[in-house]
Amino acid sequence: MRKKIINEEETSVLSQEDTAVSQINTEPSVSVEEKSFFSFTSVKWESVSKYALMALAFLLPFWFSSAGVFTLSVSKSLLIFSLVLVSAVFYLIHVLQEGSIIYPKNILFLALCGVLAATLVSSFFSGIFSVSFFGYGGEINTFSFLLAASVALFLVSSIFKTEKDALIFLFLFVFSSVIVFASQVVRFFSGMDFFGVLPDKTSSLVGSWNEFSVFSGFAALLAVLFLEFFKDKMARMNSGKVWFCFLYAILGFSFISLFFVNFGQTWVVLAVFLLTLFVYLFSISFRQKKGFAALPIILFLVCLFLILARTTLVSDVVSKVGLSYIEIRPSWSATLKVSEDVMSSGVKNLILGSGPNTFSYDWLKFKPLDVNQTMFWNLNFQNSTGFIPTFAAAGGILGILSWAVFLVLFIYYGLKSVNYSMGDSGSRIVFICFLAAAYLWVFCLTYIPGPVILMMTFLVTGLFLAMFARNSENVLKKFVFADGGSIAFVSAMLVVLFLIAGVASFYLLYQKYWSIYSYGKGVNVFNSSGDLDEAQRLIAVATRFDSQDRYYRTLSEINLARLGVIINQALTPEEGRIQFQNNLASAIQNAQTAIDIDSENPSNWMSLGRVYGSILPFQIPGSKDFAIDSYKKAAQKAPTDPQPFLALAQVEIDSGGSFGSARGYLASSLRLKANYTPALYLLARVAAQEGNIDEAITQTQTALLTSPNDVGILFQLGLLQYQKKDYENAVISLERVVSLSPNYANAMYFLGLSYEKTDRIQDAITQFKKISELNPDNEEVKTILSNLRSGKPALSEVSPPAPAPEEREKPPLKEE
């Protein structure tokens, strides 16, 4: 084994060929026989690996699948894994061909390996290894995605050797932005949805609407950097004017996109980087007596103006063209609370966290209860307020420290690149790559990027390291294992094993994504045509290729749907009994299998509880106990969620159990969410069934004295008064609810019925018109409106045949 130090000093970067080194200072050079170790072909496999990475850089921003069942993130992740694997496999073949490996000597790689190691260890101890390691497909917080991104970073830093390589690579992102901007223009003016990938105006091929803003800012920053650092070179080129026009066009489209997305965070970050660039260029021009850098400061002032006008002028324009967009994320305070609670829940969680890709479970356990009083109470966030901050809960002290070390070293090398960028164009490209990578890392800290932005971050960081190693006193290292001996044998064997693993990964990758495709097709069939046989067949195919809890949970729901079909079919008692028992057994088995795969997911326990709860009317022995046990397990996994306690109360009522127990469960549900309509509704039903409406009204009025503006208590009071047929007081209570919460659909529903009972027909029509706007597909509301307008009773042809609204098991309307 020999280690060789490689310097790249005598190179003119624009004229370099695709060679690994220009000059090697070492002991005796490697012989031809050594160099051609495993040289079974003359093909330049390293070039194939490079082209795969270039294809990834170009395709990633606008790539999508028209299969119809893949989400955009799943499509992107499939492309990422595929091309990174292709690049890695051919790079390993190149290593075998050369008998050596050349890599930048940089401790930033060791820091990244530390991040990977911490994430891997945390995955093993998470208790749900499959979720942390692989995920469902497309999640950025899994170890497999982080590994793919890190491999891509290493490959870029090792393969891209010249300034020409770097410029081409960066320009691929700029060229792809042309397609991204064109797709948005087409979507806005023609309404084309690109096979359903862009369902509305605030959809983009990059990802979310705000991710499109981040990407637009990145394209703008690259355009400014090229215009400032290479304007002299472009001026001397025959096609210089074309390049100037192209870059200014990209700049224009980028700022137009930034304006209409109106994501304040992008404006602020871009403004900071433009100001930094201006200060740097000003310091250079002052020392070298060059011209004033006007472009960055002008664009900075534009950003500053739009930051100040974002909530007024810009928002008004954006609203008028129908591009308003709201993205919901946990706040920094909520992120800190969840992270603190996770890390204080045990030594393992303190050191290793709960595991990658498990923030959604942490959120259900530890989210602030104040969130339950908002309209976003039922959102289950997969990430915290930022990609890296998520690792505080997911990776514990070890995870967050590993990321901190990596970022500190990245900044350290970036600051060193500032000095190098004062020289020739070959060294300036280092500064360009650093600034571009730093821009993206800021969003990894303060935002949740999708697969596109996160992968771009790693790719550009790899490019920065490649150029830094070749334009500084830093050196490349060469590890040669083609000189025989045991070390050479072991090294070659490791490379071969990695190569085999890479090839095998293709099979595992497409097996997993075929299962996602089959599952998506099955769900579409179930939702569209209701063909239970075909839906079950497709999802069963998915389970053969990949065992995921959601697959078995969905199969259990299909089995439950079959039970309803069997009950309504004209079958002989024996046939009905056999089919019922078989489907019930399958429903239980599938729900239990989902729990076996992921026992930390409360949805799996809720699914098993629904199976046992659905057979309570048949008085099957043990069904009540199993249902209660399942819902209690769900409550343990999600102690801040009011839904399991509501389900427990429903079990008590459906099984003819104790109303006192039901009230206790409902009280627990309402302690978590005071305005939880289904619980309030069921509590009123319990009071009616017990014949204690007057007592319930008195208790509710007493509670209202301490919380006069609590919409949950007011709604419960109005509903109880409606049940008592005290319509005048019901109107007063429900009007108060609607004044405090204008979109409370169920409150408006019963207020409209109370108006009708008090002969205020026009007011009733007004309420149901508002309800219709909130629930445009609700046929019952349409019928009630038609009845009121034609002078009929509001519930004519509604109740009967359906039960009266106050007697139903669930509220008439679904609340968000």
Short mmCIF file of N, CA and C in Angstrom, two decimals, residues 181 212-213 215-224 247-263 266-267 270-271 274 295-307 314:
data_model
loop_
_atom_site.label_atom_id
_atom_site.label_comp_id
_atom_site.label_asym_id
_atom_site.label_seq_id
_atom_site.Cartn_x
_atom_site.Cartn_y
_atom_site.Cartn_z
N PHE A 181 -39.11 27.27 -14.76
CA PHE A 181 -39.83 28.54 -14.93
C PHE A 181 -40.87 28.42 -16.06
N PHE A 212 -40.10 26.14 -4.40
CA PHE A 212 -39.90 26.80 -5.68
C PHE A 212 -39.25 28.17 -5.48
N SER A 213 -39.63 28.85 -4.39
CA SER A 213 -39.01 30.14 -4.07
C SER A 213 -37.53 29.96 -3.72
N PHE A 215 -35.56 27.57 -4.70
CA PHE A 215 -34.87 27.23 -5.95
C PHE A 215 -34.68 28.47 -6.82
N SER A 216 -35.69 29.32 -6.89
CA SER A 216 -35.58 30.55 -7.68
C SER A 216 -34.50 31.45 -7.12
N GLY A 217 -34.42 31.55 -5.79
CA GLY A 217 -33.36 32.34 -5.18
C GLY A 217 -31.98 31.78 -5.48
N PHE A 218 -31.88 30.45 -5.52
CA PHE A 218 -30.60 29.80 -5.85
C PHE A 218 -30.20 30.13 -7.29
N ALA A 219 -31.16 30.05 -8.21
CA ALA A 219 -30.87 30.39 -9.61
C ALA A 219 -30.46 31.84 -9.75
N ALA A 220 -31.13 32.73 -9.00
CA ALA A 220 -30.77 34.15 -9.04
C ALA A 220 -29.36 34.37 -8.51
N LEU A 221 -29.02 33.71 -7.42
CA LEU A 221 -27.69 33.86 -6.84
C LEU A 221 -26.60 33.38 -7.80
N LEU A 222 -26.84 32.23 -8.44
CA LEU A 222 -25.86 31.73 -9.41
C LEU A 222 -25.69 32.70 -10.57
N ALA A 223 -26.80 33.25 -11.06
CA ALA A 223 -26.72 34.19 -12.17
C ALA A 223 -25.90 35.42 -11.79
N VAL A 224 -26.13 35.94 -10.60
CA VAL A 224 -25.36 37.12 -10.14
C VAL A 224 -23.89 36.77 -10.00
N LEU A 247 -28.22 35.02 -18.83
CA LEU A 247 -28.12 35.14 -17.37
C LEU A 247 -29.05 36.22 -16.82
N TYR A 248 -29.16 37.33 -17.55
CA TYR A 248 -30.09 38.37 -17.10
C TYR A 248 -31.54 37.90 -17.21
N ALA A 249 -31.84 37.08 -18.20
CA ALA A 249 -33.19 36.51 -18.31
C ALA A 249 -33.49 35.59 -17.14
N ILE A 250 -32.51 34.75 -16.76
CA ILE A 250 -32.68 33.87 -15.60
C ILE A 250 -32.90 34.71 -14.35
N LEU A 251 -32.13 35.79 -14.23
CA LEU A 251 -32.25 36.68 -13.08
C LEU A 251 -33.65 37.30 -13.03
N GLY A 252 -34.13 37.72 -14.19
CA GLY A 252 -35.46 38.32 -14.25
C GLY A 252 -36.56 37.35 -13.87
N PHE A 253 -36.52 36.14 -14.45
CA PHE A 253 -37.53 35.14 -14.13
C PHE A 253 -37.45 34.72 -12.67
N SER A 254 -36.24 34.67 -12.13
CA SER A 254 -36.08 34.30 -10.73
C SER A 254 -36.75 35.32 -9.83
N PHE A 255 -36.53 36.59 -10.08
CA PHE A 255 -37.12 37.62 -9.21
C PHE A 255 -38.63 37.71 -9.40
N ILE A 256 -39.10 37.47 -10.61
CA ILE A 256 -40.56 37.43 -10.82
C ILE A 256 -41.17 36.29 -10.02
N SER A 257 -40.50 35.13 -10.05
CA SER A 257 -40.98 33.98 -9.28
C SER A 257 -40.95 34.27 -7.79
N LEU A 258 -39.85 34.88 -7.33
CA LEU A 258 -39.75 35.23 -5.92
C LEU A 258 -40.86 36.19 -5.50
N PHE A 259 -41.21 37.10 -6.38
CA PHE A 259 -42.26 38.08 -6.08
C PHE A 259 -43.60 37.39 -5.88
N PHE A 260 -43.95 36.48 -6.80
CA PHE A 260 -45.29 35.88 -6.74
C PHE A 260 -45.40 34.75 -5.72
N VAL A 261 -44.28 34.13 -5.38
CA VAL A 261 -44.33 33.16 -4.28
C VAL A 261 -44.40 33.90 -2.95
N ASN A 262 -43.62 34.97 -2.84
CA ASN A 262 -43.68 35.86 -1.67
C ASN A 262 -43.35 35.11 -0.37
N PHE A 263 -42.32 34.29 -0.42
CA PHE A 263 -41.84 33.58 0.77
C PHE A 263 -40.79 34.45 1.44
N THR A 266 -36.99 33.44 1.94
CA THR A 266 -36.10 33.49 0.78
C THR A 266 -35.62 34.90 0.53
N TRP A 267 -36.52 35.88 0.64
CA TRP A 267 -36.12 37.26 0.45
C TRP A 267 -35.00 37.65 1.42
N LEU A 270 -31.64 35.65 0.63
CA LEU A 270 -31.03 36.14 -0.60
C LEU A 270 -30.46 37.54 -0.40
N ALA A 271 -31.17 38.38 0.33
CA ALA A 271 -30.68 39.74 0.60
C ALA A 271 -29.36 39.70 1.37
N LEU A 274 -26.62 38.60 -1.04
CA LEU A 274 -26.29 39.65 -1.99
C LEU A 274 -25.47 40.76 -1.32
N LEU A 295 -24.52 45.58 -9.56
CA LEU A 295 -25.62 44.61 -9.62
C LEU A 295 -26.01 44.05 -8.26
N PRO A 296 -25.09 43.55 -7.43
CA PRO A 296 -25.50 42.99 -6.13
C PRO A 296 -26.19 44.00 -5.23
N ILE A 297 -25.69 45.25 -5.19
CA ILE A 297 -26.30 46.22 -4.28
C ILE A 297 -27.68 46.65 -4.79
N ILE A 298 -27.85 46.73 -6.10
CA ILE A 298 -29.18 47.06 -6.65
C ILE A 298 -30.18 45.98 -6.31
N LEU A 299 -29.78 44.73 -6.51
CA LEU A 299 -30.67 43.61 -6.21
C LEU A 299 -30.93 43.51 -4.71
N PHE A 300 -29.93 43.83 -3.90
CA PHE A 300 -30.13 43.85 -2.45
C PHE A 300 -31.20 44.87 -2.08
N LEU A 301 -31.14 46.06 -2.67
CA LEU A 301 -32.14 47.09 -2.37
C LEU A 301 -33.53 46.66 -2.83
N VAL A 302 -33.60 45.96 -3.97
CA VAL A 302 -34.89 45.42 -4.42
C VAL A 302 -35.43 44.44 -3.39
N CYS A 303 -34.56 43.54 -2.91
CA CYS A 303 -34.97 42.56 -1.89
C CYS A 303 -35.44 43.28 -0.62
N LEU A 304 -34.71 44.29 -0.22
CA LEU A 304 -35.06 45.02 0.99
C LEU A 304 -36.42 45.68 0.86
N PHE A 305 -36.67 46.29 -0.30
CA PHE A 305 -37.97 46.92 -0.52
C PHE A 305 -39.11 45.89 -0.47
N LEU A 306 -38.88 44.73 -1.10
CA LEU A 306 -39.94 43.71 -1.15
C LEU A 306 -40.13 43.04 0.21
N ILE A 307 -39.08 43.00 1.02
CA ILE A 307 -39.24 42.49 2.38
C ILE A 307 -40.16 43.41 3.17
N VAL A 314 -47.10 43.51 -1.93
CA VAL A 314 -46.86 42.24 -2.60
C VAL A 314 -48.00 41.26 -2.33
#
